Coordinates of C-alpha atoms in Angstrom, one line a residue:
M24 CA -20.6 7.9 19.6
F25 CA -17.2 7.3 21.1
G26 CA -14.0 6.2 19.3
W27 CA -14.1 8.8 16.6
T28 CA -13.1 12.4 17.3
K29 CA -15.5 13.5 14.5
K30 CA -13.1 16.3 13.6
Q31 CA -11.6 17.1 10.2
A32 CA -9.0 19.9 9.5
L33 CA -9.2 21.4 6.0
I34 CA -5.8 23.0 5.4
D35 CA -5.3 25.4 2.4
L36 CA -1.6 25.8 1.7
T37 CA -2.2 28.5 -0.8
S38 CA -4.1 30.9 1.6
R39 CA -2.5 29.4 4.7
Q40 CA -5.9 29.1 6.2
V41 CA -7.2 26.2 8.3
Q42 CA -10.8 25.3 8.8
Y43 CA -12.1 22.9 11.5
Q44 CA -15.1 20.9 10.6
N45 CA -17.3 18.2 12.2
I46 CA -17.8 14.8 10.5
D47 CA -21.4 13.7 10.8
D48 CA -22.4 10.3 12.4
G49 CA -24.0 9.1 9.2
T50 CA -20.8 9.5 7.2
L51 CA -18.8 7.7 9.9
K52 CA -21.2 4.8 10.0
Q53 CA -21.2 4.5 6.2
Y54 CA -17.4 4.8 5.6
L55 CA -15.8 4.3 9.1
G56 CA -12.5 6.1 8.6
G57 CA -9.2 5.7 6.8
R58 CA -9.6 4.5 3.2
G59 CA -13.4 4.7 3.3
L60 CA -13.6 8.2 4.7
N61 CA -10.9 9.3 2.2
I62 CA -12.6 8.0 -1.0
K63 CA -15.8 9.7 0.0
A64 CA -13.9 13.1 0.3
L65 CA -11.9 12.5 -2.8
Y66 CA -15.0 11.7 -4.9
E67 CA -16.7 14.9 -3.7
M68 CA -13.6 17.2 -4.1
T69 CA -12.2 16.1 -7.5
A70 CA -13.4 16.0 -11.1
K71 CA -12.3 14.2 -14.3
E72 CA -10.1 17.1 -15.2
T73 CA -8.3 17.5 -11.8
D74 CA -4.6 17.6 -12.3
P75 CA -2.9 15.1 -9.9
L76 CA 0.0 17.6 -9.4
G77 CA -2.2 20.7 -9.3
P78 CA -3.3 22.6 -6.3
D79 CA -6.9 21.4 -6.6
N80 CA -5.9 17.7 -6.0
P81 CA -6.6 17.1 -2.3
L82 CA -4.2 15.1 -0.2
I83 CA -6.2 13.3 2.5
F84 CA -5.0 11.6 5.6
A85 CA -7.3 9.6 7.9
A86 CA -7.3 7.2 10.8
G87 CA -10.1 4.9 11.8
P88 CA -12.4 4.4 14.7
L89 CA -10.2 1.6 16.3
T90 CA -7.0 3.7 15.9
G91 CA -5.5 4.7 19.2
T92 CA -7.4 2.1 21.3
L93 CA -6.2 -1.1 22.9
I94 CA -7.5 -3.2 19.9
P95 CA -4.5 -5.1 18.6
A96 CA -2.8 -3.9 15.4
N97 CA -4.8 -0.8 15.0
G98 CA -2.0 1.7 14.2
R99 CA -2.6 2.3 10.6
Y100 CA -3.8 5.3 8.5
G101 CA -4.8 6.0 4.9
V102 CA -3.6 8.6 2.5
T103 CA -5.6 9.3 -0.7
A104 CA -5.4 11.6 -3.7
K105 CA -5.6 11.4 -7.5
S106 CA -2.5 9.5 -8.5
P107 CA 0.2 11.3 -10.5
L108 CA 1.6 7.9 -11.6
T109 CA -1.7 6.4 -12.9
G110 CA -4.1 9.3 -13.3
I111 CA -6.7 7.4 -11.4
L112 CA -7.5 6.7 -7.7
G113 CA -4.3 6.9 -5.6
D114 CA -4.3 5.5 -2.2
G115 CA -1.8 4.1 0.4
N116 CA -1.7 2.9 3.9
A117 CA 0.9 2.8 6.6
A118 CA 1.4 1.6 10.2
G119 CA 3.6 2.7 12.9
F120 CA 2.7 5.3 15.6
W121 CA 1.6 8.3 13.5
A122 CA -2.1 7.4 13.3
S123 CA -2.7 6.9 17.0
E124 CA -1.0 10.3 17.6
L125 CA -3.4 11.9 15.1
K126 CA -6.3 10.6 17.2
Y127 CA -4.8 11.9 20.4
A128 CA -4.3 15.3 18.8
G129 CA -8.1 15.4 18.2
F130 CA -8.5 14.5 14.5
D131 CA -9.9 11.7 12.4
Q132 CA -9.0 13.3 9.1
L133 CA -6.7 16.0 7.5
V134 CA -7.6 17.3 4.1
I135 CA -4.8 19.4 2.4
I136 CA -5.5 21.5 -0.6
G137 CA -3.6 24.3 -2.5
K138 CA 0.1 24.7 -2.9
S139 CA 2.6 26.6 -0.8
E140 CA 5.0 29.0 -2.5
E141 CA 7.7 28.0 0.0
P142 CA 8.5 24.6 1.7
V143 CA 6.3 24.1 4.8
Y144 CA 5.4 21.4 7.3
L145 CA 2.4 21.0 9.5
F146 CA 2.4 20.7 13.2
V147 CA -0.8 19.1 14.5
T148 CA -1.4 19.2 18.2
D149 CA -4.5 19.0 20.5
G150 CA -7.2 20.4 18.1
K151 CA -5.1 22.8 16.1
V152 CA -2.9 22.8 13.0
E153 CA 0.0 25.1 12.4
I154 CA 1.7 25.8 9.1
R155 CA 5.4 26.1 9.7
D156 CA 8.4 27.1 7.6
A157 CA 10.4 24.1 6.2
E158 CA 13.1 25.8 4.2
Q159 CA 15.7 24.2 6.5
L160 CA 14.2 20.8 5.8
W161 CA 14.0 20.9 2.0
G162 CA 16.7 18.8 0.5
K163 CA 17.0 16.5 3.5
D164 CA 16.2 12.9 3.5
I165 CA 13.4 11.4 5.6
W166 CA 15.7 10.3 8.5
E167 CA 17.3 13.7 8.7
T168 CA 13.9 15.4 8.5
D169 CA 12.5 13.3 11.4
I170 CA 15.5 14.3 13.6
M171 CA 15.4 18.0 12.7
I172 CA 11.7 18.4 13.4
K173 CA 11.9 16.7 16.8
E174 CA 14.9 18.9 17.7
E175 CA 12.9 22.0 16.6
L176 CA 9.9 21.1 18.6
Q177 CA 12.0 19.8 21.5
D178 CA 9.9 16.7 21.8
D179 CA 11.1 13.2 20.9
N180 CA 7.5 11.9 21.1
V181 CA 6.4 13.8 18.1
Q182 CA 5.4 11.5 15.3
V183 CA 6.6 12.6 11.8
S184 CA 5.2 11.6 8.4
A185 CA 7.5 13.0 5.7
I186 CA 8.8 12.9 2.1
G187 CA 12.4 12.7 1.1
Q188 CA 14.2 14.0 -2.0
A189 CA 12.1 11.8 -4.3
G190 CA 8.9 13.5 -3.2
E191 CA 10.5 17.0 -3.4
N192 CA 11.5 16.2 -6.9
V193 CA 8.0 14.9 -7.7
V194 CA 9.1 11.4 -8.8
R195 CA 5.8 10.0 -9.8
Y196 CA 6.2 7.0 -7.5
A197 CA 7.5 8.8 -4.5
C198 CA 6.1 7.7 -1.2
I199 CA 5.4 9.1 2.3
I200 CA 7.1 7.6 5.2
N201 CA 6.5 7.8 9.0
N202 CA 8.6 6.5 11.8
L203 CA 11.6 6.3 9.4
K204 CA 10.3 3.1 7.6
R205 CA 6.5 2.7 7.6
A206 CA 5.6 3.6 4.0
V207 CA 2.5 4.9 2.4
G208 CA 4.1 3.2 -0.5
R209 CA 2.0 3.1 -3.7
C210 CA 0.6 5.5 -6.3
G211 CA 2.9 8.4 -5.7
M212 CA 1.3 10.1 -2.7
G213 CA 4.8 11.5 -1.9
A214 CA 4.8 13.2 -5.3
V215 CA 1.5 14.9 -4.5
M216 CA 2.9 16.0 -1.2
G217 CA 6.0 17.4 -2.9
S218 CA 4.0 19.2 -5.5
K219 CA 2.3 21.1 -2.7
R220 CA 5.7 22.0 -1.2
L221 CA 4.7 20.1 2.0
K222 CA 7.7 18.4 3.5
A223 CA 6.1 16.7 6.6
I224 CA 3.3 16.5 9.0
A225 CA 4.4 16.3 12.6
V226 CA 1.8 15.2 15.2
R227 CA 1.7 15.4 18.9
G228 CA -1.4 14.8 21.0
T229 CA -2.2 14.6 24.7
Q230 CA -6.0 14.2 24.6
A231 CA -7.6 11.1 26.0
L232 CA -9.5 8.8 23.7
K233 CA -12.5 7.4 25.4
V234 CA -14.3 4.1 24.5
A235 CA -18.0 3.4 25.0
H236 CA -17.7 0.2 27.1
P237 CA -14.3 0.0 28.9
Q238 CA -14.7 -3.4 30.6
E239 CA -16.1 -5.1 27.5
H240 CA -13.3 -3.4 25.5
Q241 CA -10.7 -5.0 27.7
D242 CA -12.5 -8.3 27.4
V243 CA -12.5 -8.3 23.6
V244 CA -8.9 -7.2 23.5
D245 CA -8.0 -10.2 25.7
N246 CA -9.9 -12.5 23.4
M247 CA -8.2 -11.0 20.3
L248 CA -4.8 -11.4 21.8
K249 CA -5.6 -15.1 22.7
H250 CA -6.7 -15.6 19.1
I251 CA -3.5 -14.0 17.7
Y252 CA -1.1 -15.9 20.0
N253 CA -2.9 -19.2 19.2
S254 CA -3.0 -18.7 15.5
P255 CA -0.8 -21.2 13.6
G256 CA 0.8 -18.4 11.6
Y257 CA 1.8 -16.3 14.7
P258 CA 5.2 -17.9 15.5
V259 CA 6.5 -17.5 12.0
R260 CA 5.0 -14.0 11.5
S261 CA 6.3 -12.7 14.8
K262 CA 9.9 -14.1 14.2
L263 CA 10.4 -13.7 10.5
G264 CA 7.7 -11.2 9.4
T265 CA 6.8 -11.2 5.7
T266 CA 10.3 -12.4 4.7
V267 CA 8.9 -16.0 5.0
I268 CA 6.8 -15.2 2.0
V269 CA 9.9 -15.4 -0.2
D270 CA 10.3 -19.0 1.0
V271 CA 6.7 -19.8 0.0
Y272 CA 7.0 -18.3 -3.4
M273 CA 10.2 -20.2 -4.0
R274 CA 8.4 -23.5 -3.2
N275 CA 5.5 -22.6 -5.4
G276 CA 7.5 -21.3 -8.4
T277 CA 5.8 -17.9 -8.2
L278 CA 8.7 -15.5 -8.3
P279 CA 9.0 -12.4 -10.5
I280 CA 12.6 -13.0 -11.6
Q281 CA 14.1 -10.7 -14.3
N282 CA 11.0 -8.7 -14.9
A283 CA 8.9 -11.9 -14.6
Q284 CA 10.7 -13.7 -17.4
V285 CA 11.5 -16.5 -14.9
A286 CA 9.5 -17.9 -12.0
Y287 CA 12.1 -20.0 -10.2
S288 CA 15.9 -20.0 -9.8
D289 CA 18.1 -21.9 -7.3
E290 CA 19.8 -18.5 -6.7
I291 CA 16.7 -17.4 -4.7
K292 CA 18.1 -19.4 -1.8
Q293 CA 20.5 -16.6 -1.3
V294 CA 17.7 -14.2 -0.2
T295 CA 15.3 -16.4 1.8
S296 CA 14.1 -15.7 5.3
D297 CA 17.0 -17.6 7.0
K298 CA 19.5 -15.5 5.2
I299 CA 17.7 -12.3 6.2
A300 CA 17.7 -13.5 9.8
H301 CA 21.5 -13.6 9.7
Y302 CA 21.5 -9.7 9.4
T303 CA 18.6 -9.2 11.9
T304 CA 19.5 -7.3 15.0
G305 CA 16.1 -6.9 16.6
L306 CA 12.3 -7.0 16.1
K307 CA 9.8 -4.2 16.2
G308 CA 6.1 -3.8 16.5
C309 CA 3.7 -1.0 15.5
F310 CA 1.3 0.7 17.9
A311 CA -0.7 -1.8 20.0
C312 CA 0.6 -4.7 17.9
P313 CA 1.7 -8.0 19.5
I314 CA 2.9 -9.5 16.2
H315 CA 6.1 -7.3 15.9
C316 CA 6.6 -8.6 12.3
S317 CA 9.1 -5.9 11.4
R318 CA 12.8 -6.2 12.1
F319 CA 16.0 -4.2 12.1
T320 CA 18.8 -5.3 9.9
K321 CA 22.5 -4.3 9.7
V322 CA 25.3 -5.4 7.4
N323 CA 28.6 -5.9 9.1
D324 CA 30.4 -8.4 6.8
D325 CA 30.4 -6.9 3.3
A326 CA 33.2 -4.9 1.7
I327 CA 30.8 -2.7 -0.3
Y328 CA 27.6 -2.4 1.8
N329 CA 29.0 -2.6 5.3
D330 CA 27.1 0.5 6.4
A331 CA 23.7 -0.7 5.4
Y332 CA 21.2 -0.4 8.2
S333 CA 17.4 0.0 8.3
E334 CA 14.1 -1.4 9.5
G335 CA 13.0 -4.2 7.2
P336 CA 13.1 -5.2 4.4
E337 CA 9.6 -6.6 3.8
F338 CA 9.3 -9.3 1.2
E339 CA 8.1 -6.9 -1.5
S340 CA 11.3 -4.9 -1.2
I341 CA 13.5 -8.0 -1.1
L342 CA 12.0 -9.3 -4.4
A343 CA 11.5 -6.0 -6.2
L344 CA 15.1 -4.7 -5.6
G345 CA 16.5 -8.2 -5.7
P346 CA 15.4 -11.1 -8.0
R347 CA 13.1 -8.9 -10.1
C348 CA 16.3 -7.2 -11.2
G349 CA 18.2 -10.4 -11.3
N350 CA 20.0 -9.4 -8.0
Y351 CA 20.7 -12.0 -5.3
N352 CA 23.3 -10.0 -3.5
L353 CA 21.6 -9.7 -0.1
P354 CA 23.8 -6.9 1.4
S355 CA 23.0 -4.8 -1.6
I356 CA 19.3 -5.4 -1.2
L357 CA 19.5 -4.3 2.5
K358 CA 21.3 -1.1 1.3
L359 CA 18.7 -0.5 -1.4
N360 CA 16.0 -0.9 1.3
Q361 CA 17.8 1.7 3.3
L362 CA 18.0 4.1 0.4
T363 CA 14.4 3.8 -0.7
N364 CA 13.4 4.6 2.9
Q365 CA 15.6 7.6 3.1
F366 CA 14.8 9.0 -0.3
G367 CA 11.1 8.1 0.0
L368 CA 10.7 5.8 -3.0
D369 CA 8.1 3.1 -3.5
S370 CA 10.4 0.1 -3.6
I371 CA 7.9 -1.9 -5.7
S372 CA 7.7 0.6 -8.5
T373 CA 11.4 1.4 -8.2
G374 CA 12.3 -2.2 -8.8
G375 CA 9.7 -2.5 -11.5
V376 CA 11.2 0.5 -13.4
I377 CA 14.8 -0.8 -13.1
A378 CA 13.8 -4.3 -14.1
F379 CA 12.0 -3.0 -17.2
L380 CA 15.0 -0.9 -18.1
M381 CA 17.3 -3.9 -17.7
E382 CA 15.1 -6.0 -20.0
C383 CA 15.2 -3.2 -22.6
Y384 CA 19.0 -3.3 -22.3
Q385 CA 18.9 -7.1 -22.6
R386 CA 16.9 -6.8 -25.8
G387 CA 19.0 -4.0 -27.3
L388 CA 16.2 -1.5 -27.3
I389 CA 18.1 1.3 -25.6
K390 CA 21.5 2.8 -26.2
P391 CA 24.2 3.3 -23.5
D392 CA 24.0 7.1 -23.7
Q393 CA 20.3 6.9 -22.8
V394 CA 21.3 5.5 -19.4
D395 CA 24.4 7.5 -18.6
N396 CA 26.5 4.6 -20.0
L397 CA 25.7 2.4 -17.1
E398 CA 26.1 -1.4 -17.4
L399 CA 22.5 -2.6 -17.1
T400 CA 23.1 -6.3 -16.9
W401 CA 20.9 -8.5 -14.7
G402 CA 22.1 -8.6 -11.1
N403 CA 24.5 -5.6 -11.4
H404 CA 23.7 -4.4 -7.9
E405 CA 26.1 -1.4 -8.0
T406 CA 24.2 -0.1 -11.0
I407 CA 20.9 -0.6 -9.2
V408 CA 22.2 1.4 -6.3
T409 CA 23.3 4.2 -8.7
L410 CA 19.9 4.2 -10.4
V411 CA 18.0 4.6 -7.1
R412 CA 20.0 7.7 -6.3
K413 CA 19.6 9.1 -9.8
I414 CA 15.8 8.5 -9.7
A415 CA 15.3 10.1 -6.3
L416 CA 17.4 13.2 -7.3
R417 CA 16.2 13.2 -10.9
E418 CA 19.8 13.3 -12.1
G419 CA 20.8 12.1 -15.6
C420 CA 18.7 9.2 -16.7
G421 CA 16.9 9.4 -13.4
E422 CA 14.9 12.2 -14.9
W423 CA 13.6 9.8 -17.5
L424 CA 13.0 6.9 -15.1
A425 CA 11.1 9.0 -12.5
R426 CA 8.0 8.8 -14.7
G427 CA 7.2 5.1 -14.2
V428 CA 7.1 2.1 -16.6
R429 CA 4.1 3.1 -18.6
R430 CA 5.5 6.5 -19.6
L431 CA 9.0 5.1 -20.1
S432 CA 7.7 2.4 -22.4
Q433 CA 6.1 5.0 -24.6
D434 CA 9.6 6.3 -25.4
I435 CA 11.0 2.8 -26.2
P436 CA 9.5 1.2 -29.3
G437 CA 9.1 -2.5 -29.1
S438 CA 8.9 -2.6 -25.3
E439 CA 5.1 -2.6 -24.8
E440 CA 4.9 -6.4 -24.5
F441 CA 7.0 -6.5 -21.3
A442 CA 6.2 -3.1 -19.9
L443 CA 4.6 -4.5 -16.7
H444 CA 1.9 -2.3 -15.3
I445 CA -1.9 -2.4 -14.7
K446 CA -3.6 0.9 -15.1
G447 CA -0.2 2.5 -14.9
L448 CA 0.9 0.9 -11.6
E449 CA 3.9 -1.4 -11.6
P450 CA 3.0 -4.9 -10.2
P451 CA 3.9 -6.3 -6.9
E452 CA 6.0 -9.4 -6.3
Q453 CA 3.5 -12.2 -6.9
E454 CA 3.4 -14.4 -10.1
P455 CA -0.3 -14.5 -11.1
R456 CA 0.1 -17.4 -13.4
G457 CA 0.6 -19.6 -10.4
M458 CA -1.8 -17.7 -8.1
K459 CA -5.1 -17.2 -9.9
A460 CA -7.0 -15.3 -7.3
W461 CA -4.1 -12.9 -6.9
G462 CA -4.1 -12.3 -10.7
L463 CA -7.8 -11.4 -10.6
G464 CA -7.2 -9.2 -7.6
W465 CA -4.5 -7.3 -9.6
A466 CA -6.7 -6.9 -12.6
V467 CA -9.7 -5.4 -10.8
S468 CA -7.9 -3.4 -8.2
S469 CA -9.0 0.2 -7.8
R470 CA -5.5 1.5 -7.8
G471 CA -3.9 -0.7 -10.5
A472 CA -1.6 -3.7 -10.0
D473 CA -1.8 -4.4 -6.4
H474 CA -1.7 -7.3 -3.9
L475 CA -3.4 -5.6 -0.9
R476 CA -6.7 -4.4 -2.4
A477 CA -7.9 -8.0 -2.4
F478 CA -5.1 -9.9 -0.5
P479 CA -6.7 -13.3 -1.1
L480 CA -4.5 -15.2 1.3
A481 CA -7.2 -17.9 1.6
E482 CA -5.9 -19.3 -1.7
T483 CA -2.6 -20.4 -0.2
T484 CA -3.2 -20.5 3.6
W485 CA -6.6 -21.9 4.2
T486 CA -7.5 -25.6 4.5
K487 CA -10.2 -27.3 2.3
D488 CA -12.5 -27.4 5.3
D489 CA -12.1 -23.6 5.8
A490 CA -12.9 -23.0 2.1
I491 CA -16.0 -25.3 2.2
R492 CA -17.3 -23.7 5.4
T493 CA -17.0 -20.2 4.1
F494 CA -17.6 -20.5 0.3
G495 CA -18.8 -24.0 -0.2
Q496 CA -16.0 -24.7 -2.6
A497 CA -12.8 -26.6 -2.0
S498 CA -11.2 -25.2 -5.2
I499 CA -10.7 -21.9 -3.3
V500 CA -7.5 -23.3 -1.8
D501 CA -6.1 -24.7 -5.1
R502 CA -3.9 -21.8 -6.3
L503 CA -3.9 -23.1 -9.9
A504 CA -7.7 -23.4 -10.2
Y505 CA -10.0 -20.7 -11.6
E506 CA -13.2 -22.0 -10.0
G507 CA -14.4 -20.0 -7.0
K508 CA -11.8 -17.3 -7.4
D509 CA -14.4 -14.7 -8.4
V510 CA -16.3 -14.9 -5.2
L511 CA -13.0 -15.2 -3.2
V512 CA -11.7 -12.0 -4.6
K513 CA -15.0 -10.2 -4.0
W514 CA -15.1 -11.2 -0.4
S515 CA -11.4 -10.5 0.1
E516 CA -11.7 -7.0 -1.3
E517 CA -14.5 -6.3 1.1
V518 CA -12.6 -7.5 4.1
S519 CA -9.5 -5.5 2.9
S520 CA -11.7 -2.4 2.5
L521 CA -12.9 -2.9 6.0
A522 CA -9.4 -3.4 7.4
D523 CA -8.2 -0.2 5.7
S524 CA -11.1 1.8 7.0
L525 CA -11.3 0.6 10.7
T526 CA -8.1 0.8 10.6
I527 CA -6.5 -2.5 11.5
C528 CA -3.5 -4.3 9.9
K529 CA -4.2 -7.1 7.5
Q530 CA -1.3 -9.0 8.9
A531 CA -3.6 -9.5 11.9
L532 CA -7.1 -9.4 10.5
V533 CA -6.5 -11.4 7.3
A534 CA -3.2 -13.3 7.8
L535 CA -4.1 -14.5 11.3
S536 CA -7.9 -14.8 10.5
I537 CA -9.4 -12.7 13.2
P538 CA -13.2 -13.5 13.0
L539 CA -15.3 -10.6 11.7
D540 CA -17.8 -11.1 14.6
M541 CA -14.9 -10.4 17.0
I542 CA -14.2 -7.2 15.0
A543 CA -17.8 -6.2 15.1
K544 CA -17.8 -6.6 18.9
A545 CA -14.5 -4.6 19.1
L546 CA -16.1 -1.7 17.2
W547 CA -19.1 -1.8 19.5
T548 CA -16.9 -1.6 22.6
V549 CA -15.1 1.4 21.2
T550 CA -18.0 3.4 19.6
G551 CA -21.2 2.1 21.2
W552 CA -22.6 1.3 17.8
E553 CA -24.1 -2.2 17.6
V554 CA -23.2 -3.7 14.2
E555 CA -23.1 -7.3 12.9
A556 CA -20.3 -8.9 10.9
D557 CA -22.5 -9.0 7.7
E558 CA -23.1 -5.3 8.0
L559 CA -19.4 -4.6 8.2
L560 CA -18.9 -6.5 4.9
I561 CA -21.6 -4.3 3.3
I562 CA -19.6 -1.2 4.4
G563 CA -16.5 -2.8 2.7
E564 CA -18.7 -3.4 -0.4
R565 CA -19.8 0.2 -0.4
I566 CA -16.2 1.5 -0.3
T567 CA -15.1 -0.9 -3.1
N568 CA -18.0 0.3 -5.3
L569 CA -17.4 4.0 -4.6
E570 CA -13.8 3.5 -5.7
R571 CA -15.0 1.8 -8.8
M572 CA -17.3 4.7 -9.6
Y573 CA -14.4 7.2 -9.0
N574 CA -12.4 5.4 -11.7
A575 CA -15.5 4.9 -14.0
R576 CA -15.9 8.7 -13.9
L577 CA -12.4 8.9 -15.4
G578 CA -13.4 6.5 -18.2
L579 CA -12.2 3.1 -16.8
G580 CA -14.1 -0.1 -17.2
R581 CA -13.8 -3.7 -18.2
A582 CA -11.3 -3.0 -20.9
D583 CA -8.9 -1.8 -18.2
D584 CA -9.2 -4.9 -16.0
R585 CA -6.3 -6.7 -17.8
L586 CA -2.9 -8.1 -17.0
P587 CA 0.1 -7.5 -19.2
K588 CA 0.5 -9.9 -22.1
R589 CA 3.5 -11.6 -20.5
Y590 CA 1.2 -13.3 -18.1
E591 CA -0.6 -15.0 -20.9
Q592 CA 2.5 -17.0 -21.7
P593 CA 3.1 -20.3 -19.9
L594 CA 5.8 -20.5 -17.2
K595 CA 8.8 -22.5 -18.2
E596 CA 10.2 -23.6 -14.8
G597 CA 9.4 -24.2 -11.1
A598 CA 6.4 -25.8 -9.4
S599 CA 4.0 -23.7 -11.5
Q600 CA 5.5 -24.8 -14.8
G601 CA 3.1 -24.7 -17.8
E602 CA 0.7 -22.3 -16.0
Y603 CA -0.6 -19.1 -17.7
F604 CA -3.3 -16.6 -16.8
N605 CA -6.6 -16.1 -18.6
I606 CA -8.5 -13.2 -17.2
E607 CA -11.6 -14.0 -19.4
K608 CA -12.2 -17.1 -17.3
L609 CA -12.8 -14.9 -14.2
L610 CA -14.2 -11.5 -15.2
D611 CA -17.8 -12.4 -16.0
G612 CA -18.2 -14.4 -12.7
Y613 CA -16.6 -11.6 -10.7
Y614 CA -18.8 -8.9 -12.2
K615 CA -21.9 -11.0 -11.6
A616 CA -20.9 -11.7 -8.0
R617 CA -20.5 -7.9 -7.5
G618 CA -23.8 -7.0 -9.2
W619 CA -22.0 -5.1 -11.9
D620 CA -22.8 -4.8 -15.6
V621 CA -20.9 -7.6 -17.3
V622 CA -20.3 -5.7 -20.5
S623 CA -19.0 -2.5 -19.1
G624 CA -17.7 -3.7 -15.7
I625 CA -19.4 -0.8 -14.0
P626 CA -21.8 -1.1 -11.0
T627 CA -25.5 -1.1 -12.0
P628 CA -27.8 1.6 -10.8
E629 CA -29.6 -0.9 -8.7
K630 CA -26.4 -1.9 -6.9
L631 CA -25.4 1.7 -6.3
K632 CA -28.8 2.6 -4.9
E633 CA -28.7 -0.5 -2.7
L634 CA -25.4 0.7 -1.2
G635 CA -26.5 4.3 -0.7
L636 CA -24.3 5.4 -3.7
G637 CA -27.1 6.8 -5.8
F638 CA -25.3 10.2 -5.8
T639 CA -22.7 8.8 -8.2
L640 CA -25.3 8.2 -11.0
G641 CA -24.8 10.6 -13.8
A642 CA -21.7 12.0 -12.3

């Protein structure tokens, strides 16, 4: 088969040995690449007792079969390990140019085990991996690291994926960033990398990537580009990116203001997409992507934050570091976006931790000396900037906050009711009381509170005709209805698993509704493997079920598919006023749709055997 390199490098940082192994065709057809290939390896290489910060926890990077080709928006890769933040499956995904370079260097997957005594980085190039000294890089931020590695290798075309000081200091929600901004954001993969004393992975490849059917490949690329350019969502996505989602949530009253105590405020108008556009200096696309949904921003009219400059921010960072913390000072949000990119911090978890701390302060549950005598009032942007630095460097109260909301709450009596996390992961910036499918997606997500595991955009972007044609239910597009959301989330999870494994960006595949039969044809033109759209969904289902079994082996089940109690209380303002979230209206239907046991929430033996996952039985 074409498309895949079929090569994996197993890098042992303890022994400094590298083994090169072939990946068999059967595994590639069952799991594709990226997220799918990674969960298969993680399941096989870890046990219940594996320490997330120990040398036995593998850190796994993988691209997909479409990566590095002409297929639009294929420039993503997945990173997987046991999470030091949640203790369960940890997984993240990033775009940019790193993944395609990995394919050109001759690899589908890198598996990193062990722990180095001294700081090191990896240099991956044309079929080999070198372990290099990184003493000079340790203590540097991600932007400095990128520059220094390129200078050392004397090649500006090297693609660098790195950690900043947050990862070095093993902040439990540290992330990995490539191309200065593209983040493997969630679950603390940067902390795993830091625990191994691995500063960066630099990749440079010159090998050609052949496709099975070149002419048909060009034809399907042309058809996909036409579909993207003609999509109703393309003009807004290509001009404003995800910042437009802030506007949508404002209209729907689904904002997470002040740690989700409030769902709407007129002050949100200070951070909407048009206000972001004021600071935008240019647009940027990832590898082979015509959408160019990212943008560069620079502040040049503010007395405090006049030096703020970065790529982004995405809507999650805007809301997490802004309104979730009661902050509507846009220059400060742009500065905070810059800092989280440089330090290598998950902006969602960072905002979640700070907002939780601010609510503890609001309720009188913490003393000033516990937070270095900082004024933790809502919207105090200078304090938020200070806290981000303290967290990344583990200075003062930053040592305390670096552990995440769940662990922090255990030290603060009376805070449990508003300690917002699911399975240990801080929630993203939706309001599930006004978006029922998203709430279910959060609850059952394999990595904890998360919007991208399901990504049920159909609930808010499809027409009734779309919903009836696909699901036979118009209620799919009623964001306040429970009916049909169980099957919507199941289907959306499988499409998302597929996207993360191929690897292709959901901003194209999902947000712009690229048909799955077009994806199947694209895969055929690349690999030569004839596969139907329905078969692709089965692969997505297999990956979702294996992730469920990974967590089940750790003791998780139905009792863990819960949202924090705050979301059981009715909203008091905005277009979703009066709405609350009742998970019990959805779980039984979701489990039945999945073929899982309704009592335990675990896949049945029959379902596992049907999907070729019988090896998980009794594990």
